[in-house]
Short mmCIF file of C-alpha atoms in Angstrom, two decimals:
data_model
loop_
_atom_site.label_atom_id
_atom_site.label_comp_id
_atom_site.label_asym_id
_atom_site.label_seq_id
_atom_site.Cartn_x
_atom_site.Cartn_y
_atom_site.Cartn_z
CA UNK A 1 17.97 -1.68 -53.56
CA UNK A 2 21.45 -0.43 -54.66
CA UNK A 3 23.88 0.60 -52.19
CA UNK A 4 24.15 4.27 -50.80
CA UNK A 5 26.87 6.51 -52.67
CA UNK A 6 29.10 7.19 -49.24
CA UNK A 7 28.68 3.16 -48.13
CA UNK A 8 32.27 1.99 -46.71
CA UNK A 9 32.60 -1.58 -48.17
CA UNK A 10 31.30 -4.52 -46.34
CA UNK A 11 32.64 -3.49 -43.21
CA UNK A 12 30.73 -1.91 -40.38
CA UNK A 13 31.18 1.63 -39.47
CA UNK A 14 31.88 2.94 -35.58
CA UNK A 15 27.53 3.38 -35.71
CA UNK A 16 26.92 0.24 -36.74
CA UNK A 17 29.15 -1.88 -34.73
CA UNK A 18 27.99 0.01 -31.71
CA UNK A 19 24.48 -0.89 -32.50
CA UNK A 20 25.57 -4.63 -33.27
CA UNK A 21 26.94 -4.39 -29.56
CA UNK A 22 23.98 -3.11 -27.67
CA UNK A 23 21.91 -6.25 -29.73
CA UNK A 24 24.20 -8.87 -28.08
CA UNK A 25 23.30 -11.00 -25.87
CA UNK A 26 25.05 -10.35 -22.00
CA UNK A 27 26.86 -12.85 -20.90
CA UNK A 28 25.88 -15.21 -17.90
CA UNK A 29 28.84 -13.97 -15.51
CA UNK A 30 27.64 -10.30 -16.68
CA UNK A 31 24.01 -11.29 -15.90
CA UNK A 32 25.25 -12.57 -12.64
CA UNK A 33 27.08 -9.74 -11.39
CA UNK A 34 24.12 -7.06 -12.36
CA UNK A 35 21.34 -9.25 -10.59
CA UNK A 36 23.59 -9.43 -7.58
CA UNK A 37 24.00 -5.57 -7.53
CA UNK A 38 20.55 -5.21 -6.11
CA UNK A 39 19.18 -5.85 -3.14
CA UNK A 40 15.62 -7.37 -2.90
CA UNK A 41 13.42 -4.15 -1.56
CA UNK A 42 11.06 -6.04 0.24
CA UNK A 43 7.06 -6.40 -0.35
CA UNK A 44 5.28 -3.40 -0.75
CA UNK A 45 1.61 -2.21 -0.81
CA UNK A 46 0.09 1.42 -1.83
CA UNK A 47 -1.02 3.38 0.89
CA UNK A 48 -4.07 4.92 -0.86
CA UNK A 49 -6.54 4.65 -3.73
CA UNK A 50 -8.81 7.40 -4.64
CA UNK A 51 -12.03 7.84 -6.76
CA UNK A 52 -15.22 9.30 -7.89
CA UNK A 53 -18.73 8.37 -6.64
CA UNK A 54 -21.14 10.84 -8.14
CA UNK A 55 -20.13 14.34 -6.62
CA UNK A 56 -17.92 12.81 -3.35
CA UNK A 57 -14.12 11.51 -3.66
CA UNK A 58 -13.72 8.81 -1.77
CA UNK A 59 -10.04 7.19 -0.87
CA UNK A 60 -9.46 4.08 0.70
CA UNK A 61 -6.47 4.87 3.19
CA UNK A 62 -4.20 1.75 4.58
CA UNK A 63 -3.51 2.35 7.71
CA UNK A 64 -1.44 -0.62 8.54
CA UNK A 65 -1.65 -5.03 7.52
CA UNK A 66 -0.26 -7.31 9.51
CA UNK A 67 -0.05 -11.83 9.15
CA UNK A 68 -1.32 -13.88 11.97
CA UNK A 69 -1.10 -17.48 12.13
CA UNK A 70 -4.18 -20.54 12.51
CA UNK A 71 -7.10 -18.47 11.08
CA UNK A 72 -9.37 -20.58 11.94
CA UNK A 73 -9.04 -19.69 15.70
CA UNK A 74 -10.56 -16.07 14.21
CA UNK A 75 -13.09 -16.89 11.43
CA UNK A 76 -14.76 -20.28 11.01
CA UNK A 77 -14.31 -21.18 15.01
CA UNK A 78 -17.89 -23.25 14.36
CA UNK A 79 -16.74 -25.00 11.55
CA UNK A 80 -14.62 -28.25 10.98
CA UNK A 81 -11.18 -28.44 10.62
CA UNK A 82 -11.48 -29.96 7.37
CA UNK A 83 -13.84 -28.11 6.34
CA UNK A 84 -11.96 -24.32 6.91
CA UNK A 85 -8.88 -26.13 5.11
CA UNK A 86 -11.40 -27.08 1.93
CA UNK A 87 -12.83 -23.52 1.58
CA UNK A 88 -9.29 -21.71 1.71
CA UNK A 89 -7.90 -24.68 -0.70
CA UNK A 90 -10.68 -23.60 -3.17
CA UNK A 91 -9.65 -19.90 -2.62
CA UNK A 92 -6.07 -20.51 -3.35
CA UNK A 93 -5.42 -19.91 0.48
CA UNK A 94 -3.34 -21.08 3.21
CA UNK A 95 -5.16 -22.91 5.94
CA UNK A 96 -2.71 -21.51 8.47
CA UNK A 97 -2.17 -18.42 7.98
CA UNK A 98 -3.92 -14.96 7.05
CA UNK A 99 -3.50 -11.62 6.11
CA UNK A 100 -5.17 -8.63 7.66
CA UNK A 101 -6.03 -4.85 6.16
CA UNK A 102 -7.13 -1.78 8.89
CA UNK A 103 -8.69 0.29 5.69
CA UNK A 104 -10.03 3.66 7.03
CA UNK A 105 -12.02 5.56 4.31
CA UNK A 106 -11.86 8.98 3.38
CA UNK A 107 -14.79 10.93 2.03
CA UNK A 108 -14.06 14.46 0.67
CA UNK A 109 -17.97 15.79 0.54
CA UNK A 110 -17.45 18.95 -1.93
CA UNK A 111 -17.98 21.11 1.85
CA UNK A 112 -16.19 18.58 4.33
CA UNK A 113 -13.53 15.82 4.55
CA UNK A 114 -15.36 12.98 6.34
CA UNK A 115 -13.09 10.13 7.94
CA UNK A 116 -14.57 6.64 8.82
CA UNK A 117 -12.56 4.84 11.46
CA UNK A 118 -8.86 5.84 12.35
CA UNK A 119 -6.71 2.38 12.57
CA UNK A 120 -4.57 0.87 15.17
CA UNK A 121 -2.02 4.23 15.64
CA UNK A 122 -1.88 7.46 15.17
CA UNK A 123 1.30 6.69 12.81
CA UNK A 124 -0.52 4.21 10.58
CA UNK A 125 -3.30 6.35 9.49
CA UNK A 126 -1.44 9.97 10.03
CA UNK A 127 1.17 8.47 7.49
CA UNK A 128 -1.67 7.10 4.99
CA UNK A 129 -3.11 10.59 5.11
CA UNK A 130 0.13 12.08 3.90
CA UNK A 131 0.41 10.01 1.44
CA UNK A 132 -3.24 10.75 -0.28
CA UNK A 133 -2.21 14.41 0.15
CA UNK A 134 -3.71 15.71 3.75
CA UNK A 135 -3.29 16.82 7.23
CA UNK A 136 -4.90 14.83 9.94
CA UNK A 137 -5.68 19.06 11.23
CA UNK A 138 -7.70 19.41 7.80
CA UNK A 139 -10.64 16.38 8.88
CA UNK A 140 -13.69 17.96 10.07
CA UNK A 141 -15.61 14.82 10.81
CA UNK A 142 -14.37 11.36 11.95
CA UNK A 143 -16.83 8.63 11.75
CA UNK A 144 -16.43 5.53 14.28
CA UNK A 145 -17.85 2.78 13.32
CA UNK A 146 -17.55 0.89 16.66
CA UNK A 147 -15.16 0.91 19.66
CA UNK A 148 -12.58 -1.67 18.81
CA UNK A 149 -9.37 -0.83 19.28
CA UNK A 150 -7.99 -1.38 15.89
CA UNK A 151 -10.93 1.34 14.86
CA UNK A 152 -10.17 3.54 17.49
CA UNK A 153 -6.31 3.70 18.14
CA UNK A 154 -5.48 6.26 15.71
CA UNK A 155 -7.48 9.16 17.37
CA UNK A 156 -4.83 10.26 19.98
CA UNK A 157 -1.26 9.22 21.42
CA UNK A 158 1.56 11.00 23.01
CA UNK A 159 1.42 14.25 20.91
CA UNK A 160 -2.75 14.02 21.83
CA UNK A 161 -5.89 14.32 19.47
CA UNK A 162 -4.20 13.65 16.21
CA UNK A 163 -7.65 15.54 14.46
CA UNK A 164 -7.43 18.38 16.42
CA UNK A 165 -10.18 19.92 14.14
CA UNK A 166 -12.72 17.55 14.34
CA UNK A 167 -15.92 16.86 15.41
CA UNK A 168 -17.14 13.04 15.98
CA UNK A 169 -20.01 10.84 15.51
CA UNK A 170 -20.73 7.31 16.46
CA UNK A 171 -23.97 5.17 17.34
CA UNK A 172 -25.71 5.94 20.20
CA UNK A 173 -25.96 2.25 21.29
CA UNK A 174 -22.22 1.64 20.93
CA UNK A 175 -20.87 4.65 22.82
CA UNK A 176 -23.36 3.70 25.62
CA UNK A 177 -22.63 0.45 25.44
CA UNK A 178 -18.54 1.02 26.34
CA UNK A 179 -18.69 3.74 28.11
CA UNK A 180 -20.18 1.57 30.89
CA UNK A 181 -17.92 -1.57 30.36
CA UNK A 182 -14.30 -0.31 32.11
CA UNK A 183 -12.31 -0.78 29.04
CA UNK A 184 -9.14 0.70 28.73
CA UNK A 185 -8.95 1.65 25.08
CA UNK A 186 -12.50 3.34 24.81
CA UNK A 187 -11.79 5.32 28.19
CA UNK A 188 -8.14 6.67 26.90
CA UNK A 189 -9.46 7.67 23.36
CA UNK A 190 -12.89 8.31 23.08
CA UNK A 191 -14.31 9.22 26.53
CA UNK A 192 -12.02 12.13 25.81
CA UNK A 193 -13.78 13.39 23.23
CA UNK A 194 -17.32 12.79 24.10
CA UNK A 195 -18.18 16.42 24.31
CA UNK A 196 -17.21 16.82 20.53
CA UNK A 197 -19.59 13.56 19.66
CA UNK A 198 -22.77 13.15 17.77
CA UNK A 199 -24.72 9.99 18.51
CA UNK A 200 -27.03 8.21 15.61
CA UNK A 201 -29.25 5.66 15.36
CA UNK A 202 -30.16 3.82 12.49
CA UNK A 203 -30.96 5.92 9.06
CA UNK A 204 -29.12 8.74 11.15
CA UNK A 205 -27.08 11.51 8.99
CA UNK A 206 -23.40 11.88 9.44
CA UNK A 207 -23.81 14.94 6.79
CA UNK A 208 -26.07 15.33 3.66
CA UNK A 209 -25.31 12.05 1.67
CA UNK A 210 -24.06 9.96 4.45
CA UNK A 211 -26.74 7.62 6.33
CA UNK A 212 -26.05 5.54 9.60
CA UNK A 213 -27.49 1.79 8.63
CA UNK A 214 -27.89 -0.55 11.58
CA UNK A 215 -25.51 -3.16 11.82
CA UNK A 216 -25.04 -5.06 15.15
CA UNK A 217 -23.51 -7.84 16.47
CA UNK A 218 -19.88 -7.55 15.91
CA UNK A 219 -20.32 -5.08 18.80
CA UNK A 220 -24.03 -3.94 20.33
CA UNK A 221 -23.88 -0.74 18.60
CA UNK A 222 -21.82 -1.27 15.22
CA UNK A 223 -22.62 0.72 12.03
CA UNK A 224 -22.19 0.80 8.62
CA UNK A 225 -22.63 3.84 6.47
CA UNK A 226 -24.19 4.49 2.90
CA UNK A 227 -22.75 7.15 0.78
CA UNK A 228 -25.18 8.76 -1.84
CA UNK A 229 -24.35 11.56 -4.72
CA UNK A 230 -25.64 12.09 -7.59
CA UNK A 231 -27.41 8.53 -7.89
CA UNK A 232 -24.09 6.57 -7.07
CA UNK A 233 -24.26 4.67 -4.06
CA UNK A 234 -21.06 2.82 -1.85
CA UNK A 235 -21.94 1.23 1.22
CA UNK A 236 -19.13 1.07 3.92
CA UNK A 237 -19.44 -2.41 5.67
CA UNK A 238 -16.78 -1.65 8.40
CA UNK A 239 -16.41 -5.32 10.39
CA UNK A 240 -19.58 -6.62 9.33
CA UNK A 241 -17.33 -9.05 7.20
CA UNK A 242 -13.71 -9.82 8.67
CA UNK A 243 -12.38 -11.67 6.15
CA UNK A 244 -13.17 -11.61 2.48
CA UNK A 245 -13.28 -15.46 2.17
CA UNK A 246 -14.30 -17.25 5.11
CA UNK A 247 -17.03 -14.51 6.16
CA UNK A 248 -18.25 -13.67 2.68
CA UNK A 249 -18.64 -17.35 1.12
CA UNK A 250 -19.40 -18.96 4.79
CA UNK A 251 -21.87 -16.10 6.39
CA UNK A 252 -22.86 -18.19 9.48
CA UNK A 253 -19.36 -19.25 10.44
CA UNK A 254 -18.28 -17.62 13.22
CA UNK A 255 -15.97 -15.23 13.96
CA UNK A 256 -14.29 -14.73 17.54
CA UNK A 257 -14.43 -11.17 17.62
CA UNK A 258 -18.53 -10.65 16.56
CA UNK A 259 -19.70 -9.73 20.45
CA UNK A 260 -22.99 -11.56 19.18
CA UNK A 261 -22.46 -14.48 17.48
CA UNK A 262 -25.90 -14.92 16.31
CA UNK A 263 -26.71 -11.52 15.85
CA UNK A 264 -23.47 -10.68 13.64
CA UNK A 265 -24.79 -13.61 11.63
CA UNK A 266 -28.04 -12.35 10.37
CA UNK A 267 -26.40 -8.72 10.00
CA UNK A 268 -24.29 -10.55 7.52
CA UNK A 269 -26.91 -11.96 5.64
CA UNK A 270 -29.13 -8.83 5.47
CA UNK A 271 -26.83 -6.34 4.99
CA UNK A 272 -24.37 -8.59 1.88
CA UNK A 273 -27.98 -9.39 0.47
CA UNK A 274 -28.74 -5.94 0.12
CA UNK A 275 -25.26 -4.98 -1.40
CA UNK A 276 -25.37 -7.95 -4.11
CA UNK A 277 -29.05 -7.83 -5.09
CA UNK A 278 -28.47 -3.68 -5.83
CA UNK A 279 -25.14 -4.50 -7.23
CA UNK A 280 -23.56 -2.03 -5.03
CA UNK A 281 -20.37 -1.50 -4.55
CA UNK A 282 -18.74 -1.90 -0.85
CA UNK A 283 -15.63 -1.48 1.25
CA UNK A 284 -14.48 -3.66 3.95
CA UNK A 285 -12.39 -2.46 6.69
CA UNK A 286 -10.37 -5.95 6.36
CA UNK A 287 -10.62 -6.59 2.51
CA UNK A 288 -7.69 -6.78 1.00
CA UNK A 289 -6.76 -3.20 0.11
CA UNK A 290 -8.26 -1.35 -1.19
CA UNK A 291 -11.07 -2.97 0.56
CA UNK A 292 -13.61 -2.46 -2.88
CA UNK A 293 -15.54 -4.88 -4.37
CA UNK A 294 -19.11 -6.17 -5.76
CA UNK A 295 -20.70 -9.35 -4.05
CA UNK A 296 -22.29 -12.47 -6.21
CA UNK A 297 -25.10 -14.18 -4.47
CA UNK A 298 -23.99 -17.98 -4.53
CA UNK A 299 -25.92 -21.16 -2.59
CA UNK A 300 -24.06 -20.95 0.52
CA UNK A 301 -22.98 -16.96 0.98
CA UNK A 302 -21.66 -14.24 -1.28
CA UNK A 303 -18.61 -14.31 -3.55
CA UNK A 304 -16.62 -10.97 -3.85
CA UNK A 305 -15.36 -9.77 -6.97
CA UNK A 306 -12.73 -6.79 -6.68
CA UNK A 307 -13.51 -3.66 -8.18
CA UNK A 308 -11.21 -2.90 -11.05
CA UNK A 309 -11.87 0.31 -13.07
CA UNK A 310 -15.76 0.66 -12.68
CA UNK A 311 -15.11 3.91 -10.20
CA UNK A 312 -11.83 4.92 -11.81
#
C-alpha cells in the first residue's frame, strides 16, 4: 500500500506516540503502587434475586448469613466423625466449619405481596426489603413457617410491628403448640399478634395459589408452602432441609434443631421425593442464597443442583 500524501517521514507523530504509550507495558513499581491504592472491600453477597413463576414474582430476600464452627454438632449428630468429614471432602467442604443463609421469600401475587418468614431482626429483613424495592408497611400477608426464632425475629423490635399492615397466617398445630410452651421469643413476637392470625392445616390456602403442605418434625407444626400460577409450580421447603449438603445427600442424619428426630426424617424423604420426581423447583430457607435449586434422586438422598437461568 503506498504511503499517505501528508505522512511525516518515519517518525511518529504526537497521535501515534501517544497511542504507542498507552500499549506499554506498566512497570512493576507502577503496578505496585496502583494495587496498593486500594483497599480490599471485603466479601460481599446480593441482598435479593427476583423472578417469574407463571403470573407471581417471587424474590428471594437475604436477610442476614452468618459462619459457625464444628458442623457436625448441627447436622450429621448420628453420624461418624469420619464419615461427616468424607461427605463434606466430596462436596469441596470444610469439616469444621459452615455457612448459614436466613432466606425469607417474597411473593408479589398480582393483588397482594405475600412474605414467608421474617429472619433473625427487624434490620436484616427491613434492609433486604429496601433493597428489592419495598416497604415492610406495603406486606399484606406474612407467612410463618414455624416459631423459631431465626423465622420469627424480624416481626417486631423497639420501633414495634415492623409490618404494620399485615395480616398473619401460620399452622394451627404450631401456634398451639408454642403458645403453651413459655418461650420467650414466641410470647414477645407472635402472641402479640394472634388476633391478626389465620391458622391452616395441611392443603390450607394462604391466598389463591398458595397451599399449606404438611411438614413436621423440625417443629410439631412446621409448614411448607406450594406456589401455583399459570401451571408453574415452586415449593418453599422452609427448614425441612438445614443444610444443602449434609441434609440433602444424607436425609436420615440428624440435625439438632428437628424437635422430632424421626419425624423430620421421613418429612425429608417425602417431601425432597416429591420435589425431584416432579422436577420442581424449591427454596430453602438455609440454601445458599438465593436458596433455588432442583433436586437429583441419588442411592443415598438427593443431590441439589442450583437454579441458573431456568426462572430468569
Amino acid at each position: 500500500m503506498p504511503p499517505e500524501k501528508n505522512q511525516r517521514g518515519p517518525g511518529l507523530s504526537r497521535r501515534g506516540a501517544l497511542i504507542a504509550a498507552a500499549a506499554l507495558p506498566l512497570s512493576p513499581a507502577l503496578i505496585g503502587r496502583a494495587v496498593a491504592a486500594s483497599e480490599p472491600l471485603g466479601t460481599a453477597l446480593p441482598q435479593f434475586q427476583r423472578f417469574k413463576l407463571g403470573d407471581f414474582e417471587v424474590t428471594s430476600l437475604l436477610a442476614g448469613t452468618r459462619s459457625t464452627e464444628n458442623p457436625q454438632e448441627t447436622f450429621g449428630t448420628n453420624a461418624s466423625p469420619e464419615a461427616f468429614a468424607e461427605l463434606a471432602r466430596a462436596n469441596f467442604l470444610p469439616a469444621d466449619r459452615t455457612q448459614n443463609y436466613f432466606t425469607p421469600v417474597l411473593v408479589n401475587t398480582g393483588a397482594e405481596l405475600v412474605l414467608f418468614d421474617t429472619g433473625l431482626a427487624p434490620e436484616g429483613i427491613a434492609g433486604a426489603l429496601t433493597a428489592a424495592g419495598y416497604r415492610p408497611d406495603q406486606i399484606d400477608t406474612v407467612v410463618l413457617t414455624h416459631m423459631h426464632g431465626d423465622h420469627i425475629g424480624g416481626l417486631s423490635g423497639e420501633a414495634g410491628p415492623t409490618f404494620a399492615n399485615a395480616r398473619y397466617v401460620t399452622g394451627a398445630a404450631e401456634f398451639e403448640h408454642w403458645s403453651k410452651a413459655g418461650n420467650e421469643g414466641f410470647d414477645a413476637k407472635v402472641k402479640p399478634l394472634a388476633e391478626k392470625m389465620t391458622m391452616l392445616d395441611d392443603g390450607g390456602a394462604v391466598t389463591s395459589g398458595i397451599t399449606a403442605v404438611a411438614a413436621f418434625g423440625h417443629s410439631p407444626g412446621h409448614m411448607a408452602y406450594a406456589l401455583e400460577s399459570a401451571g408453574k409450580t415452586l415449593v418453599l421447603t422452609a427448614d425441612t432441609v438445614n443444610h444443602y449438603v449434609f441434609s440433602l445427600q444424607r436425609p436420615d442424619w440428624e440435625v439438632r434443631f428437628d424437635m422430632d428426630k424421626a419425624a423430620a426424617a421421613a418429612t425429608r424423604r417425602k417431601l425432597l421425593g416429591w420435589i425431584a420426581t416432579d422436577r420442581l423447583p424449591f427454596i430453602g430457607y438455609h440454601m445458599p442464597f438465593p436458596g433455588m435449586g432442583y433436586l437429583e434422586t441419588r442411592p443415598d438422598g438427593f443431590f441439589m443442583i442450583p437454579a441458573s437461568y431456568q426462572l430468569l
